[in-house]
CSV table of C-alpha atoms and ligand atoms in Angstrom, one decimal:
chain,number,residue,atom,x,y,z
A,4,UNK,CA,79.2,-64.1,147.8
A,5,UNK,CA,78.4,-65.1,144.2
A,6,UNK,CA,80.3,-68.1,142.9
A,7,UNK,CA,81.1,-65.9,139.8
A,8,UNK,CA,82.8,-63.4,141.7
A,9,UNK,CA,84.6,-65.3,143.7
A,10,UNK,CA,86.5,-66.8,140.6
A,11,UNK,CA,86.8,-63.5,139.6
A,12,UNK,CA,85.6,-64.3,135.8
A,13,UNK,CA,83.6,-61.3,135.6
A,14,UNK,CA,85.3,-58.0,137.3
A,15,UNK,CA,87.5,-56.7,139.8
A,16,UNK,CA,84.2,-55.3,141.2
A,17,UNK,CA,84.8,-55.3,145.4
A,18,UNK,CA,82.3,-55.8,147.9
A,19,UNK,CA,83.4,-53.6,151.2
A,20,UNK,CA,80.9,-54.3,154.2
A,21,UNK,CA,82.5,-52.5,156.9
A,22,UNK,CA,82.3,-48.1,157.3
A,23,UNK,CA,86.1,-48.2,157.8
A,24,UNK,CA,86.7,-50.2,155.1
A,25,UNK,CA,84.8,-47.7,152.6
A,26,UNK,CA,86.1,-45.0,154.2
A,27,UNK,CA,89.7,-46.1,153.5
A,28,UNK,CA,89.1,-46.8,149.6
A,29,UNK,CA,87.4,-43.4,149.1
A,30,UNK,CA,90.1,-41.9,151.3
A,31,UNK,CA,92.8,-43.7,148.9
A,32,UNK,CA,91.0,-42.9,146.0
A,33,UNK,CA,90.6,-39.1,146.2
A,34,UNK,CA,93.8,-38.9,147.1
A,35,UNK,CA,94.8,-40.1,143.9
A,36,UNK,CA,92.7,-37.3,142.4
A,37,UNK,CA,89.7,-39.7,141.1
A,38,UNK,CA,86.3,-38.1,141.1
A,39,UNK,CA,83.4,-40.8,143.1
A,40,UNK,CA,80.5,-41.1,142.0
A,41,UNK,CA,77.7,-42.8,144.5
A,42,UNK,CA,74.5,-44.6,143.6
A,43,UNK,CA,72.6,-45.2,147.0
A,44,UNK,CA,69.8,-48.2,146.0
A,45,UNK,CA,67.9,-50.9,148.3
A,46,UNK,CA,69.2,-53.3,146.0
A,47,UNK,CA,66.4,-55.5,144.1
A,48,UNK,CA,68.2,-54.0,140.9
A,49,UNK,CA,66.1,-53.2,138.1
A,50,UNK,CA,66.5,-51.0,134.7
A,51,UNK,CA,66.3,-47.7,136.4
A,52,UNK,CA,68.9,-48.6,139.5
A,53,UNK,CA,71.2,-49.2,136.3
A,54,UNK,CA,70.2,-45.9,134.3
A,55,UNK,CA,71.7,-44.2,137.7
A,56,UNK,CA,74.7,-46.5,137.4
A,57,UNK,CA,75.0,-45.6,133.7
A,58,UNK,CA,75.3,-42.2,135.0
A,59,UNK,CA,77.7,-43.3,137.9
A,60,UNK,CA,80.2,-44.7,135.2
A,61,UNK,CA,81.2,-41.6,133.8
A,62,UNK,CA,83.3,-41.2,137.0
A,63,UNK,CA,86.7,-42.3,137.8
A,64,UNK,CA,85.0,-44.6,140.3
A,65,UNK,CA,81.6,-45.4,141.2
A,66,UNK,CA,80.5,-46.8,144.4
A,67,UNK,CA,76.8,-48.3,144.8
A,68,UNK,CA,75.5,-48.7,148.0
A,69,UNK,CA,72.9,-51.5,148.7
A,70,UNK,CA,71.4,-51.3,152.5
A,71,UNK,CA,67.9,-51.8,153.0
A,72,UNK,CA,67.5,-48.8,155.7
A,73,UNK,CA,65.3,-50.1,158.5
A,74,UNK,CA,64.3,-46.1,159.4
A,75,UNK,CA,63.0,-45.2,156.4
A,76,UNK,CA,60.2,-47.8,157.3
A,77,UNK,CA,57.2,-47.7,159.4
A,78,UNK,CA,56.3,-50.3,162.2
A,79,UNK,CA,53.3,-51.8,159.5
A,80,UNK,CA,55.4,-51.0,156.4
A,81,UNK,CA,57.3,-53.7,154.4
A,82,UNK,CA,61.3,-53.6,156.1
A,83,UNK,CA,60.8,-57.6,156.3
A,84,UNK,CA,59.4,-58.6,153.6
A,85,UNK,CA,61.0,-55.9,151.1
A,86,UNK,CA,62.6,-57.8,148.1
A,87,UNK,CA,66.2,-59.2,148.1
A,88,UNK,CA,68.6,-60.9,146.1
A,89,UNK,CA,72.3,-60.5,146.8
A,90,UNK,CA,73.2,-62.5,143.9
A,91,UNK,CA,71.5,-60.8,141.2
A,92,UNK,CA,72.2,-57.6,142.6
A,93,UNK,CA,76.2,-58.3,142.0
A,94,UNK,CA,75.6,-59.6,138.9
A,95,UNK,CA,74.0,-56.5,137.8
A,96,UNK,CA,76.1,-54.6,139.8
A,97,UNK,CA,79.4,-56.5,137.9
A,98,UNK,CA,77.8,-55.9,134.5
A,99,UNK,CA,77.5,-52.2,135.0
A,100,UNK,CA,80.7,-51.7,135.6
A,101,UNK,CA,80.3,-51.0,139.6
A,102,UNK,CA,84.1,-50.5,141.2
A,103,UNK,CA,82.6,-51.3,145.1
A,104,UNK,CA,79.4,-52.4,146.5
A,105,UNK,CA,78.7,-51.4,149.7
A,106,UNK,CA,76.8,-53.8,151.3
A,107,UNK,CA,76.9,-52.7,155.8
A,108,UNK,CA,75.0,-54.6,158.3
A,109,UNK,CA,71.8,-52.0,159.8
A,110,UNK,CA,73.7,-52.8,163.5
A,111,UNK,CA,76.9,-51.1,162.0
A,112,UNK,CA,75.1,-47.9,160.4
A,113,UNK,CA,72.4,-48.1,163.4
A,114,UNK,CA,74.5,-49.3,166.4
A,115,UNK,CA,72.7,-49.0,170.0
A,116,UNK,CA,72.6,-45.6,171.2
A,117,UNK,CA,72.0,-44.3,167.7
A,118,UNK,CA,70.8,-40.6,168.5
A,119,UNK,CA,71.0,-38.4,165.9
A,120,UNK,CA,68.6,-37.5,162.9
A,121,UNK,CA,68.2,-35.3,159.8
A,122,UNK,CA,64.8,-33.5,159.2
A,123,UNK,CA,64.0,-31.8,156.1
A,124,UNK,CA,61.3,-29.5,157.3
A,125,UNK,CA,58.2,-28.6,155.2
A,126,UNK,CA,59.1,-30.6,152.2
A,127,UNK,CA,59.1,-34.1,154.1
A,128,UNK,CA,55.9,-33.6,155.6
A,129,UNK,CA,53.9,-32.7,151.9
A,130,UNK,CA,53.0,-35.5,149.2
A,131,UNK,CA,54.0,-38.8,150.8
A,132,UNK,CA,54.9,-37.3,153.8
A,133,UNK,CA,51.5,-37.0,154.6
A,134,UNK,CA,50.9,-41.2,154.7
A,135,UNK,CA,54.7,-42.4,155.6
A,136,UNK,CA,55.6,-39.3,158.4
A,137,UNK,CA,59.2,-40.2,159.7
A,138,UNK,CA,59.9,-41.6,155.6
A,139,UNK,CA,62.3,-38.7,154.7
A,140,UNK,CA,63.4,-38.3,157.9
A,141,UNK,CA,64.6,-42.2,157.6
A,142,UNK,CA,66.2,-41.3,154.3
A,143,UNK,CA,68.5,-38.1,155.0
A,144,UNK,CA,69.5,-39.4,157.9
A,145,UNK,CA,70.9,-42.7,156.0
A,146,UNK,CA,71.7,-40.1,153.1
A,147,UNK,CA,73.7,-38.0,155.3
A,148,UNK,CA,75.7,-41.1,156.8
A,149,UNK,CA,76.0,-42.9,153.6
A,150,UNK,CA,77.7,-39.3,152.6
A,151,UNK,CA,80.1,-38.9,155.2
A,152,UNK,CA,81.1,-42.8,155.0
A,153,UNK,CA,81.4,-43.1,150.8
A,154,UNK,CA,82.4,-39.0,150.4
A,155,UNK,CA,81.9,-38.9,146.9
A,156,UNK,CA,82.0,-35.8,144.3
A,157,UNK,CA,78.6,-36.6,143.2
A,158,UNK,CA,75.7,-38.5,144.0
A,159,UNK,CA,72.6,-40.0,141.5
A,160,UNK,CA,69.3,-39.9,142.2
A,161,UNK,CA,66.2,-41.3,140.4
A,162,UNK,CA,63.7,-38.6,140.3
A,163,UNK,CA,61.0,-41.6,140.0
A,164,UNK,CA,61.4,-40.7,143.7
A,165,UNK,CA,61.0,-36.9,143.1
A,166,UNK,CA,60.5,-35.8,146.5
A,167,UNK,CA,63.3,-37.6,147.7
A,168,UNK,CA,65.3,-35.9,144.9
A,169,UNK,CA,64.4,-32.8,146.1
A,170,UNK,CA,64.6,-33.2,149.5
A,171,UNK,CA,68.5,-34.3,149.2
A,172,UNK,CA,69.3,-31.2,146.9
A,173,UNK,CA,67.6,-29.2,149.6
A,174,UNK,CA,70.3,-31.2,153.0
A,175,UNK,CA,73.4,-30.9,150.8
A,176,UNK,CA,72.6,-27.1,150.0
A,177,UNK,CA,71.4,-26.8,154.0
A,178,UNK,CA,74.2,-28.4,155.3
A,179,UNK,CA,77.1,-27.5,153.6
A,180,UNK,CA,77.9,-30.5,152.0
A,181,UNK,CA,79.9,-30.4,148.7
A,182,UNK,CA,78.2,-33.0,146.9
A,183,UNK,CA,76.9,-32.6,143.4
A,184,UNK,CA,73.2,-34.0,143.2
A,185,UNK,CA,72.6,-35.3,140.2
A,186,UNK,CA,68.9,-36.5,139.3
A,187,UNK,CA,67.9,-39.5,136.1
A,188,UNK,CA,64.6,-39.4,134.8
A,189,UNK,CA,61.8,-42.1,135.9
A,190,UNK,CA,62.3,-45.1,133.7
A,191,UNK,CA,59.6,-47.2,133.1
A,192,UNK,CA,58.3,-51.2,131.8
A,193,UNK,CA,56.8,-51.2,127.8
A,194,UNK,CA,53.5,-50.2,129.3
A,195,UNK,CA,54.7,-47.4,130.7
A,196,UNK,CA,54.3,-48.8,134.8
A,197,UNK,CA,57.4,-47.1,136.2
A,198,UNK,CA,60.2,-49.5,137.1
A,199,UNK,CA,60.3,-49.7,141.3
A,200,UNK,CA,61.8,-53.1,143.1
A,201,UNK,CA,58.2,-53.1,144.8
A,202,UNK,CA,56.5,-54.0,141.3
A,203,UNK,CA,57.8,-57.8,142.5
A,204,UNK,CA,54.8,-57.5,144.9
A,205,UNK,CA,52.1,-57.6,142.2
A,206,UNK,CA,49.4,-60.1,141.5
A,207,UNK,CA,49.5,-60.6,137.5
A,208,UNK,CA,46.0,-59.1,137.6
A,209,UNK,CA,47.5,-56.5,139.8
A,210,UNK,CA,50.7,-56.0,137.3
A,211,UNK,CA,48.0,-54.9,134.2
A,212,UNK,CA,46.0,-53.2,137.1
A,213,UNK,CA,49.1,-50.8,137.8
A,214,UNK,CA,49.3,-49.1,134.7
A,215,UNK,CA,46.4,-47.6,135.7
A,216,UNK,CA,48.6,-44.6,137.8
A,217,UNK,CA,51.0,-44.2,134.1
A,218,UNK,CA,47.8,-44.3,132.2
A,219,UNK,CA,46.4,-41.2,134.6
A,220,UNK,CA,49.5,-39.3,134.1
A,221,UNK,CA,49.3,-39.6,130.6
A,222,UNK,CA,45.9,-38.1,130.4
A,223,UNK,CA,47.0,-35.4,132.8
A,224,UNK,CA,49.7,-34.3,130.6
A,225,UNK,CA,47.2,-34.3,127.9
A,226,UNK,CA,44.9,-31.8,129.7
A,227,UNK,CA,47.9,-29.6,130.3
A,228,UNK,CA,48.8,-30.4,126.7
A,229,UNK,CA,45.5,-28.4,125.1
A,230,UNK,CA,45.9,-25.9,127.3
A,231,UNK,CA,44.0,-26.6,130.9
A,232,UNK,CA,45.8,-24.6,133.7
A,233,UNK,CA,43.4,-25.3,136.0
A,234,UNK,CA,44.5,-28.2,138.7
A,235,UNK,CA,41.4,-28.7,140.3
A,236,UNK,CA,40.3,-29.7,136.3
A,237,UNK,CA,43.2,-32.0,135.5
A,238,UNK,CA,43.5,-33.5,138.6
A,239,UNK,CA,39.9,-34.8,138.7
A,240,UNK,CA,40.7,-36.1,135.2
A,241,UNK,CA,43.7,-38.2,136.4
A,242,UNK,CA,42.0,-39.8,139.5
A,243,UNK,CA,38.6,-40.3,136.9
A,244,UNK,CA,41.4,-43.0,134.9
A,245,UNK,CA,42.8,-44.0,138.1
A,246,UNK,CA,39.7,-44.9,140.3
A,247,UNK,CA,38.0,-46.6,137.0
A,248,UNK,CA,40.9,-49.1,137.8
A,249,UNK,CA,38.8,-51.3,141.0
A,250,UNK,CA,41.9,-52.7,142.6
A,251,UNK,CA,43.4,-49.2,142.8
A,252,UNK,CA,42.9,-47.2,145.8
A,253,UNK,CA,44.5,-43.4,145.3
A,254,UNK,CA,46.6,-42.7,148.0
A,255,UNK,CA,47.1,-39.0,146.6
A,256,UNK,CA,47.2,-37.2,143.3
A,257,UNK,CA,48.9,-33.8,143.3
A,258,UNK,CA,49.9,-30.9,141.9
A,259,UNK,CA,52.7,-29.1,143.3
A,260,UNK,CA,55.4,-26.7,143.1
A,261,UNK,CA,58.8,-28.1,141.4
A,262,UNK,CA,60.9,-27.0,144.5
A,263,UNK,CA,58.8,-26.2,147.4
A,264,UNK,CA,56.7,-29.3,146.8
A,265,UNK,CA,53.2,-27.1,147.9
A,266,UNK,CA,50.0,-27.3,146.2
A,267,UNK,CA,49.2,-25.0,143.4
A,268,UNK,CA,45.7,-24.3,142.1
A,269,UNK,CA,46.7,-22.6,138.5
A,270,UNK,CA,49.9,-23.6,136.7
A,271,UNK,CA,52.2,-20.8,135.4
A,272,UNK,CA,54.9,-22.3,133.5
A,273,UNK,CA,55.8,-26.3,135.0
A,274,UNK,CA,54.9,-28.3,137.8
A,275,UNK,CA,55.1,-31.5,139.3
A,276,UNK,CA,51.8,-33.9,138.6
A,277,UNK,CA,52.6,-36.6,141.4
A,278,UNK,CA,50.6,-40.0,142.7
A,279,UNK,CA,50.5,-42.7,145.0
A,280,UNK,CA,48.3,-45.5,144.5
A,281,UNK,CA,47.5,-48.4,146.4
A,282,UNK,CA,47.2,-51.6,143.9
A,283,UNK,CA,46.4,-54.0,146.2
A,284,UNK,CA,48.2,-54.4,149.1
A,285,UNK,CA,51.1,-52.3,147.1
A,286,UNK,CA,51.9,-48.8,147.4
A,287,UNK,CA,53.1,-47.1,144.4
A,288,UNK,CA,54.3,-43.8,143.1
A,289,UNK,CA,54.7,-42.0,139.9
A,290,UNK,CA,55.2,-38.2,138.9
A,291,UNK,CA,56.2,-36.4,135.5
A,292,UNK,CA,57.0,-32.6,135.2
A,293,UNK,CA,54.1,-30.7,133.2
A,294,UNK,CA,55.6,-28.2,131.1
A,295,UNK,CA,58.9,-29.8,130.7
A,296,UNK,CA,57.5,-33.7,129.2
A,297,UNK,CA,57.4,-36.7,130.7
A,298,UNK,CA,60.0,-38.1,132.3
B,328,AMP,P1,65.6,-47.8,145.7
B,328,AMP,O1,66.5,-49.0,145.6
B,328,AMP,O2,64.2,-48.0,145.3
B,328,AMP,O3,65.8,-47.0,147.0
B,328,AMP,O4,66.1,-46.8,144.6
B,328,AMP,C1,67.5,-46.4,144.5
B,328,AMP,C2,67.6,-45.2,143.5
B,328,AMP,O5,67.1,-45.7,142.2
B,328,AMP,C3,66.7,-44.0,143.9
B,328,AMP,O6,67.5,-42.9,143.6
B,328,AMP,C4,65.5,-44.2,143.0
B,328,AMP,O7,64.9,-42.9,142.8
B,328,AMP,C5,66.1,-44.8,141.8
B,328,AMP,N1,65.1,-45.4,141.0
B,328,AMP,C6,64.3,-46.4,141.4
B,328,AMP,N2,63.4,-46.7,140.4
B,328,AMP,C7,63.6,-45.9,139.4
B,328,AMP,C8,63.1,-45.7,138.1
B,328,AMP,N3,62.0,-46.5,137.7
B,328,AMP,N4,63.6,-44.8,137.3
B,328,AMP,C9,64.6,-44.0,137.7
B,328,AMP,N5,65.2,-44.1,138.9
B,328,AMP,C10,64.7,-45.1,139.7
């Protein structure tokens, strides 16, 4: 634990490790009538994690959750190597005014024998479902447990991770679960590259590199902007700002419905401009909503 919060010089923040434990406190506190509010994160705090927690504070209580969730990842993907820091986390964590972390060990959430999952259908298999298959499967099943273990009133969501967003709005309305979903829009670094813990990754070459994916947003939203409809037209546009960018290898760059997440050829009123981009060895993603500004 932090030396700081041992001493207790900065807040009566708590850090619960163990499901019963959590259980108990939310238990406790709805009892008392307080309303939760939950912020899952991988920890690696950065400024959007804390526009969710800004969110999160408007609560009577609000639990974060840090647990880096070892199904969400593929066998080649980055579970090992993906950043940590305890310590900076729950000094973020303590700053934003965080009443519990909850920090479990993966053998506690996925003890031996673990059998049961939660697939999304249709939605987790579009956009990055396509390159990371079992991804959202990984995440509403740790969703859906992270639920039933923190039970809060509402939950926050970044929608840099739109499809995520979505696809959790779409379990809690499948599944009965009476959880408001609330989702923050994507915040971003001075030049626009959109805040995610997996920037760390980045080569300083790489860092200006990245900007590459905002940059080709931007100009997508300017085609929509003047008028183009078309997505064919301001798609090629986008990738044309991306791909002059050599260390960036487009993963995809889409157009899709807001809530079904399928392609569309001509937009009517808004839709989601989404991309993933390799920069490097790193994979990143960024959207906005055409039709409703960036976000
Ligand atoms: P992660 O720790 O990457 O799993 O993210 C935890 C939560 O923070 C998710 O709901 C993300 O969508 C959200 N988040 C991460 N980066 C950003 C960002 N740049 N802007 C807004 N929300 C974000």
């Amino acid at each position: 634990m932090a030396d700081f919060l041992k001493k207790g010089t900065v807040s009566d923040m708590q850090i619960i490790t163990g499901i019963r434990e959590m259980k108990g406190f939310s238990d406790s506190a709805r009892k008392e009538g307080k309303t939760i509010a939950f912020v899952p994160t991988m920890g690696y705090l950065h400024d959007g994690h804390m526009s969710l927690l800004k969110e999160g504070r408007k609560y009577d209580c609000l639990v974060m959750s840090i647990f880096v969730n070892p199904i969400q990842f593929g066998s080649d993907e980055d579970y090992n190597t993906y950043p940590r820091d305890m310590e900076m986390d729950l000094k973020i964590a303590a700053d934003s005014g965080v009443d519990i972390v909850f920090n479990p060990k993966a053998g506690e959430i996925f003890p031996e024998g673990f059998k049961t999952h939660v697939a999304v259908s249709e939605l987790s298999s579009r956009l990055c479902g396509i390159s990371r298959p079992l991804h959202f499967q990984g995440v509403a099943t740790v969703v859906a447990k992270l639920f039933n273990i923190v039970k809060p009133d509402v939950a926050i969501f970044g929608q840099k991770d739109f499809q995520q967003f979505i696809i959790i709005k779409q379990m809690v309305k499948d599944l009965n679960i009476d959880i408001e979903i609330v989702g923050i829009p994507v915040v971003r670094e001075k030049d626009g590259l959109a805040m995610s813990s997996r920037n760390k990754y980045l080569t300083p070459e790489e860092r200006i590199a990245g900007t590459c994916i905002y940059r080709g947003i931007m100009k997508g939203m300017d085609v929509f902007d003047i008028g183009e409809r078309d997505t064919d037209i301001i798609l090629r546009e986008v990738r044309n700002v991306i791909e002059n960018e050599p260390s960036a290898k487009v993963d995809y760059v889409k157009i899709c419905d807001i809530t079904t997440l399928e392609g569309i050829k001509v937009i009517k009123n808004s839709a989601l401009l989404a991309a993933a981009v390799w920069i490097g060895r790193t994979r990143l993603i960024d959207n906005c909503v055409l039709g409703r500004g960036l976000m």
